[in-house]
Amino acid sequence: MKYQNIVTFLVIPLALLSTISLLDNVQAQTNSSTNQTGSQQQQNQNINLNAQALMKIDIVELKDTLAKAKLAIVDGNLKVALKDVRDVETQLLLIEPSPTKLLNYIHKAINAIARSDIDKSLNGLTNIQVTILKAENQIFKTAIENPKVMQQFANVEKNTNGKDSTEIEDT
């Protein structure tokens, strides 16, 4: 009987401690999933901001300028690359809502080009291009759900190019 009491007094506290530890783990996992959900929502919001901003400019011209900047870096002409990236930065700074993620990548790329760090320059420009592609993809997904968005996007393209697609095909 004496041993049963000792075992009982040892097992009960151990069970309580393990239950408390289990509750702490569950709470930590719950907080972790909540943080991941918040992070996902923040990422979606950034993508939406980038998409909204890019709908207001000529994306094709923007991508061409970035491609030219990459080629200039590869050719060793960092001044031309810096000018091109700063031109893109100027275009993006004039847009509302401000595409903060793109601008952060552009600032990193400008700093890398200014320091003549070719690897970081190319990586920075690639990050910008990937972000633009993601925003474009978001625009098209939204357009599938709501055709008026695509119409609005087409109107912006017309205004930035000065000609609509039918005029270009006719010439």
XYZ file of N, CA and C in Angstrom:
513
model
N 0.817 -1.184 0.000
C 0.000 0.000 0.000
C 0.861 1.247 0.000
N 1.958 1.146 0.686
C 2.860 2.275 0.770
C 3.429 2.600 -0.617
N 3.764 1.549 -1.405
C 4.309 1.763 -2.734
C 3.262 2.342 -3.690
N 2.023 1.942 -3.500
C 0.956 2.487 -4.343
C 0.793 3.989 -4.124
N 0.898 4.409 -2.880
C 0.794 5.845 -2.574
C 1.965 6.619 -3.193
N 3.141 6.043 -3.105
C 4.317 6.713 -3.660
C 4.177 6.817 -5.183
N 3.767 5.721 -5.839
C 3.590 5.727 -7.282
C 2.519 6.729 -7.674
N 1.422 6.757 -6.919
C 0.332 7.678 -7.210
C 0.816 9.123 -7.098
N 1.573 9.429 -6.068
C 2.054 10.794 -5.869
C 3.104 11.187 -6.908
N 3.770 10.218 -7.507
C 4.733 10.527 -8.564
C 4.064 10.633 -9.931
N 3.093 9.780 -10.193
C 2.448 9.743 -11.501
C 1.549 10.959 -11.717
N 0.813 11.366 -10.719
C -0.115 12.490 -10.855
C 0.629 13.779 -11.220
N 1.710 14.148 -10.526
C 2.419 15.368 -10.930
C 3.027 15.267 -12.336
N 3.542 14.063 -12.678
C 4.090 13.898 -14.025
C 3.006 14.061 -15.075
N 1.841 13.531 -14.820
C 0.728 13.666 -15.762
C 0.338 15.138 -15.908
N 0.283 15.858 -14.801
C -0.057 17.280 -14.854
C 0.990 18.076 -15.634
N 2.280 17.776 -15.383
C 3.342 18.482 -16.098
C 3.280 18.196 -17.599
N 3.041 16.946 -17.958
C 2.978 16.630 -19.383
C 1.751 17.263 -20.031
N 0.634 17.364 -19.298
C -0.562 18.015 -19.821
C -0.293 19.500 -20.059
N 0.385 20.140 -19.138
C 0.727 21.562 -19.285
C 1.656 21.753 -20.484
N 2.626 20.862 -20.603
C 3.540 20.939 -21.742
C 2.794 20.740 -23.060
N 1.863 19.809 -23.073
C 1.064 19.559 -24.267
C 0.237 20.787 -24.638
N -0.362 21.426 -23.650
C -1.146 22.636 -23.900
C -0.276 23.760 -24.450
N 0.944 23.890 -23.917
C 1.867 24.903 -24.430
C 2.204 24.650 -25.897
N 2.431 23.382 -26.259
C 2.733 23.040 -27.650
C 1.553 23.343 -28.571
N 0.353 23.031 -28.127
C -0.841 23.307 -28.927
C -0.999 24.804 -29.126
N -0.784 25.550 -28.056
C -0.901 27.006 -28.150
C 0.172 27.570 -29.096
N 1.388 27.050 -29.016
C 2.463 27.516 -29.894
C 2.136 27.204 -31.358
N 1.597 26.017 -31.621
C 1.233 25.670 -32.990
C 0.102 26.550 -33.500
N -0.847 26.861 -32.637
C -1.949 27.737 -33.028
C -1.425 29.127 -33.382
N -0.526 29.654 -32.560
C 0.061 30.964 -32.832
C 0.872 30.939 -34.118
N 1.586 29.860 -34.349
C 2.386 29.734 -35.559
C 1.506 29.743 -36.800
N 0.415 28.998 -36.782
C -0.466 28.972 -37.953
C -1.152 30.317 -38.143
N -1.457 31.006 -37.070
C -2.041 32.344 -37.169
C -1.039 33.300 -37.801
N 0.224 33.223 -37.400
C 1.257 34.079 -37.979
C 1.456 33.772 -39.448
N 1.406 32.485 -39.830
C 1.571 32.127 -41.233
C 0.405 32.660 -42.055
N -0.799 32.598 -41.519
C -1.967 33.115 -42.216
C -1.830 34.621 -42.405
N -1.396 35.326 -41.362
C -1.180 36.768 -41.465
C -0.111 37.099 -42.483
N 0.947 36.302 -42.510
C 2.015 36.503 -43.482
C 1.501 36.279 -44.903
N 0.684 35.247 -45.092
C 0.108 34.964 -46.406
C -0.796 36.112 -46.849
N -1.597 36.634 -45.916
C -2.473 37.754 -46.262
C -1.651 38.982 -46.627
N -0.551 39.212 -45.902
C 0.320 40.346 -46.204
C 0.936 40.180 -47.589
N 1.369 38.959 -47.912
C 1.945 38.709 -49.233
C 0.911 38.940 -50.322
N -0.325 38.463 -50.129
C -1.372 38.683 -51.108
C -1.663 40.161 -51.276
N -1.630 40.901 -50.157
C -1.880 42.331 -50.227
C -0.772 43.012 -51.034
N 0.497 42.608 -50.816
C 1.599 43.186 -51.588
C 1.452 42.882 -53.065
N 1.089 41.653 -53.368
C 0.893 41.289 -54.770
C -0.213 42.139 -55.363
N -1.285 42.323 -54.612
C -2.377 43.141 -55.109
C -1.940 44.589 -55.311
N -1.135 45.123 -54.405
C -0.627 46.490 -54.573
C 0.231 46.582 -55.825
N 1.107 45.608 -56.018
C 1.946 45.614 -57.213
C 1.093 45.514 -58.470
N 0.100 44.641 -58.442
C -0.770 44.474 -59.607
C -1.539 45.762 -59.893
N -2.066 46.374 -58.843
C -2.808 47.623 -59.027
C -1.906 48.698 -59.623
N -0.702 48.772 -59.125
C 0.221 49.793 -59.620
C 0.625 49.513 -61.058
N 0.908 48.257 -61.357
C 1.361 47.918 -62.706
C 0.262 48.055 -63.750
N -0.995 48.033 -63.315
C -2.089 48.237 -64.260
C -2.088 49.658 -64.808
N -1.365 50.553 -64.157
C -1.382 51.956 -64.553
C -0.216 52.351 -65.455
N 0.680 51.394 -65.747
C 1.816 51.716 -66.610
C 1.946 50.665 -67.702
N 2.832 50.924 -68.633
C 3.088 50.001 -69.735
C 4.061 48.924 -69.244
N 3.526 47.750 -68.945
C 4.332 46.665 -68.383
C 5.355 46.161 -69.401
N 4.975 46.131 -70.665
C 5.890 45.634 -71.702
C 7.131 46.517 -71.764
N 6.924 47.813 -71.752
C 8.062 48.746 -71.778
C 8.922 48.585 -70.528
N 8.275 48.400 -69.402
C 8.988 48.218 -68.136
C 9.864 46.967 -68.197
N 9.300 45.864 -68.684
C 10.066 44.619 -68.786
C 11.206 44.749 -69.796
N 10.963 45.451 -70.894
C 12.023 45.669 -71.883
C 13.179 46.476 -71.291
N 12.845 47.508 -70.551
C 13.873 48.339 -69.930
C 14.714 47.524 -68.961
N 14.053 46.657 -68.177
C 14.794 45.815 -67.232
C 15.679 44.808 -67.970
N 15.181 44.264 -69.066
C 15.988 43.326 -69.860
C 17.212 44.036 -70.439
N 17.027 45.269 -70.912
C 18.153 46.046 -71.438
C 19.176 46.331 -70.334
N 18.676 46.605 -69.134
C 19.574 46.865 -68.007
C 20.400 45.617 -67.688
N 19.761 44.448 -67.731
C 20.501 43.203 -67.472
C 21.583 42.987 -68.529
N 21.226 43.221 -69.785
C 22.218 43.065 -70.853
C 23.364 44.064 -70.689
N 23.047 45.274 -70.267
C 24.083 46.286 -70.052
C 25.027 45.854 -68.937
N 24.485 45.240 -67.887
C 25.331 44.754 -66.789
C 26.260 43.659 -67.295
N 25.695 42.733 -68.059
C 26.507 41.637 -68.595
C 27.603 42.175 -69.508
N 27.293 43.221 -70.280
C 28.278 43.831 -71.176
C 29.277 44.715 -70.427
N 29.040 44.940 -69.142
C 29.943 45.763 -68.346
C 29.639 47.244 -68.405
N 28.519 47.613 -68.998
C 28.130 49.010 -69.119
C 27.193 49.368 -67.965
N 27.775 49.553 -66.789
C 26.980 49.761 -65.573
C 26.274 51.113 -65.551
N 26.828 52.115 -66.235
C 26.176 53.429 -66.260
C 24.833 53.355 -66.980
N 24.806 52.656 -68.103
C 23.556 52.499 -68.855
C 22.553 51.700 -68.024
N 23.030 50.639 -67.377
C 22.151 49.818 -66.536
C 21.570 50.648 -65.402
N 22.418 51.457 -64.770
C 21.956 52.304 -63.668
C 20.913 53.306 -64.155
N 21.141 53.889 -65.318
C 20.174 54.835 -65.883
C 18.843 54.141 -66.151
N 18.893 52.950 -66.752
C 17.661 52.219 -67.058
C 16.880 51.869 -65.795
N 17.574 51.383 -64.790
C 16.895 50.994 -63.549
C 16.335 52.231 -62.845
N 17.046 53.334 -62.899
C 16.521 54.569 -62.296
C 15.306 55.089 -63.060
N 15.279 54.891 -64.371
C 14.095 55.265 -65.150
C 12.880 54.447 -64.709
N 13.097 53.148 -64.490
C 12.018 52.289 -64.006
C 11.576 52.747 -62.612
N 12.541 53.071 -61.773
C 12.224 53.551 -60.422
C 11.375 54.816 -60.496
N 11.724 55.738 -61.373
C 10.970 56.979 -61.521
C 9.533 56.699 -61.936
N 9.352 55.779 -62.893
C 7.998 55.409 -63.318
C 7.187 54.872 -62.143
N 7.814 54.010 -61.345
C 7.094 53.376 -60.241
C 6.824 54.352 -59.087
N 7.702 55.324 -58.917
C 7.500 56.303 -57.843
C 6.315 57.222 -58.123
N 5.976 57.380 -59.393
C 4.882 58.268 -59.770
C 3.510 57.600 -59.696
N 3.481 56.321 -59.377
C 2.231 55.559 -59.381
C 1.627 55.525 -57.981
N 0.314 55.595 -57.944
C -0.440 55.355 -56.710
C -1.356 54.183 -56.948
N -1.454 53.214 -56.119
C -0.711 52.968 -54.886
C 0.737 52.581 -55.189
N 1.600 52.928 -54.282
C 3.023 52.689 -54.466
C 3.346 51.194 -54.358
N 3.997 50.639 -55.373
C 4.358 49.217 -55.329
C 5.612 49.005 -54.476
N 5.444 48.944 -53.174
C 6.560 48.949 -52.233
C 7.536 47.797 -52.433
N 7.026 46.608 -52.713
C 7.913 45.458 -52.885
C 8.822 45.674 -54.093
N 8.257 46.132 -55.183
C 9.057 46.410 -56.376
C 10.090 47.500 -56.104
N 9.664 48.535 -55.422
C 10.594 49.633 -55.135
C 11.735 49.177 -54.232
N 11.447 48.291 -53.275
C 12.519 47.757 -52.427
C 13.536 46.991 -53.263
N 13.053 46.148 -54.163
C 13.961 45.406 -55.038
C 14.756 46.358 -55.941
N 14.105 47.398 -56.414
C 14.797 48.353 -57.286
C 15.900 49.080 -56.527
N 15.621 49.469 -55.292
C 16.649 50.153 -54.501
C 17.845 49.232 -54.255
N 17.570 47.954 -53.999
C 18.665 46.994 -53.807
C 19.472 46.846 -55.089
N 18.770 46.782 -56.225
C 19.466 46.646 -57.501
C 20.303 47.887 -57.804
N 19.758 49.056 -57.540
C 20.501 50.305 -57.782
C 21.763 50.347 -56.932
N 21.622 49.971 -55.658
C 22.807 49.952 -54.784
C 23.849 48.961 -55.270
N 23.410 47.791 -55.719
C 24.350 46.780 -56.216
C 25.040 47.247 -57.487
N 24.293 47.881 -58.383
C 24.892 48.388 -59.627
C 25.889 49.493 -59.312
N 25.517 50.373 -58.393
C 26.408 51.471 -58.024
C 27.705 50.952 -57.409
N 27.645 49.802 -56.715
C 28.846 49.203 -56.126
C 29.566 48.277 -57.107
N 29.066 48.175 -58.322
C 29.626 47.302 -59.364
C 29.605 45.833 -58.966
N 28.612 45.450 -58.181
C 28.441 44.053 -57.768
C 27.522 43.373 -58.791
N 28.127 42.722 -59.756
C 27.377 42.176 -60.888
C 26.395 41.099 -60.453
N 26.830 40.182 -59.579
C 25.937 39.096 -59.145
C 24.689 39.630 -58.455
N 24.892 40.540 -57.496
C 23.732 41.089 -56.780
C 22.876 41.958 -57.693
N 23.505 42.622 -58.645
C 22.746 43.440 -59.597
C 21.808 42.569 -60.417
N 22.365 41.483 -60.959
C 21.548 40.583 -61.771
C 20.464 39.904 -60.931
N 20.809 39.513 -59.715
C 19.808 38.906 -58.827
C 18.696 39.899 -58.500
N 19.073 41.142 -58.237
C 18.073 42.169 -57.938
C 17.127 42.404 -59.106
N 17.688 42.484 -60.296
C 16.842 42.690 -61.475
C 15.950 41.471 -61.737
N 16.478 40.290 -61.473
C 15.661 39.080 -61.628
C 14.514 39.085 -60.630
N 14.772 39.501 -59.396
C 13.693 39.598 -58.393
C 12.617 40.577 -58.842
N 13.026 41.671 -59.440
C 12.064 42.653 -59.942
C 11.215 42.022 -61.049
N 11.876 41.327 -61.968
C 11.152 40.704 -63.070
C 10.181 39.634 -62.568
N 10.588 38.861 -61.582
C 9.711 37.826 -61.019
C 8.500 38.474 -60.349
N 8.729 39.548 -59.624
C 7.630 40.252 -58.962
C 6.652 40.816 -59.995
N 7.180 41.335 -61.087
C 6.318 41.854 -62.156
C 5.498 40.725 -62.765
N 6.132 39.583 -63.003
C 5.407 38.439 -63.568
C 4.304 37.958 -62.627
N 4.603 37.936 -61.328
C 3.578 37.531 -60.354
C 2.407 38.521 -60.355
N 2.726 39.793 -60.434
C 1.668 40.805 -60.460
C 0.849 40.693 -61.743
N 1.522 40.439 -62.861
C 0.815 40.233 -64.122
C -0.115 39.030 -64.029
N 0.383 37.960 -63.440
C -0.422 36.761 -63.250
C -1.644 37.073 -62.392
N -1.446 37.870 -61.353
C -2.556 38.275 -60.477
C -3.577 39.097 -61.265
N -3.102 39.963 -62.151
C -4.005 40.770 -62.980
C -4.858 39.860 -63.851
N -4.215 38.892 -64.479
C -4.955 37.995 -65.367
C -5.930 37.109 -64.602
N -5.535 36.643 -63.418
C -6.459 35.841 -62.599
C -7.675 36.673 -62.207
N -7.433 37.925 -61.837
C -8.522 38.813 -61.473
C -9.397 39.093 -62.689
N -8.794 39.222 -63.856
C -9.553 39.489 -65.079
C -10.451 38.318 -65.444
N -9.997 37.111 -65.166
C -10.832 35.940 -65.434
C -12.063 35.969 -64.538
N -11.869 36.354 -63.291
C -12.985 36.429 -62.354
C -13.889 37.613 -62.639
N -13.294 38.723 -63.128
C -14.046 39.947 -63.362
C -13.555 40.581 -64.678
N -14.259 40.343 -65.783
C -13.808 40.848 -67.097
C -13.649 42.363 -67.165
N -14.318 43.106 -66.298
C -14.181 44.567 -66.314
C -12.754 44.984 -65.991
N -12.052 44.182 -65.186
C -10.668 44.501 -64.841
C -9.803 44.442 -66.089
N -10.008 43.435 -66.920
C -9.230 43.305 -68.151
C -9.519 44.463 -69.095
N -10.768 44.892 -69.124
C -11.141 46.036 -69.955
C -10.413 47.290 -69.467
N -10.363 47.458 -68.157
C -9.664 48.599 -67.569
C -8.171 48.519 -67.892
N -7.601 47.323 -67.783
C -6.188 47.109 -68.089
C -5.907 47.418 -69.560
N -6.794 47.000 -70.455
C -6.632 47.274 -71.884
C -6.696 48.765 -72.155
N -7.573 49.479 -71.461
C -7.662 50.934 -71.630
C -6.381 51.620 -71.191
N -5.772 51.142 -70.123
C -4.508 51.706 -69.658
C -3.432 51.461 -70.701
N -3.397 50.248 -71.256
C -2.419 49.919 -72.299
C -2.593 50.849 -73.497
N -3.851 51.105 -73.885
C -4.127 51.992 -75.013
C -3.590 53.385 -74.730
N -3.852 53.893 -73.542
C -3.446 55.245 -73.188
C -1.932 55.384 -73.114
N -1.239 54.344 -72.639
C 0.210 54.452 -72.515
C 0.910 54.289 -73.850
N 0.341 53.502 -74.737
C 0.965 53.287 -76.043
C 0.571 54.342 -77.059
N -0.550 54.997 -76.847
C -1.007 56.004 -77.789
C -1.785 55.408 -78.947
N -1.709 54.108 -79.135
C -2.439 53.412 -80.205
C -3.073 52.188 -79.574
N -4.207 51.797 -80.127
C -4.772 50.533 -79.654
C -4.273 49.418 -80.563
N -4.550 48.191 -80.213
C -3.994 47.049 -80.926
C -4.469 46.982 -82.372
N -5.669 47.483 -82.698
C -6.163 47.428 -84.070
C -5.374 48.389 -84.948
N -4.988 49.550 -84.412
C -4.203 50.506 -85.188
C -2.822 49.929 -85.485
N -2.255 49.203 -84.532
C -0.919 48.635 -84.721
C -0.969 47.556 -85.799
N -2.026 46.737 -85.793
C -2.138 45.668 -86.777
C -2.344 46.236 -88.182
N -3.033 47.362 -88.296
C -3.313 47.941 -89.601
C -2.073 48.531 -90.254
N -1.098 48.972 -89.457
C 0.068 49.632 -90.019
C 1.123 48.665 -90.450
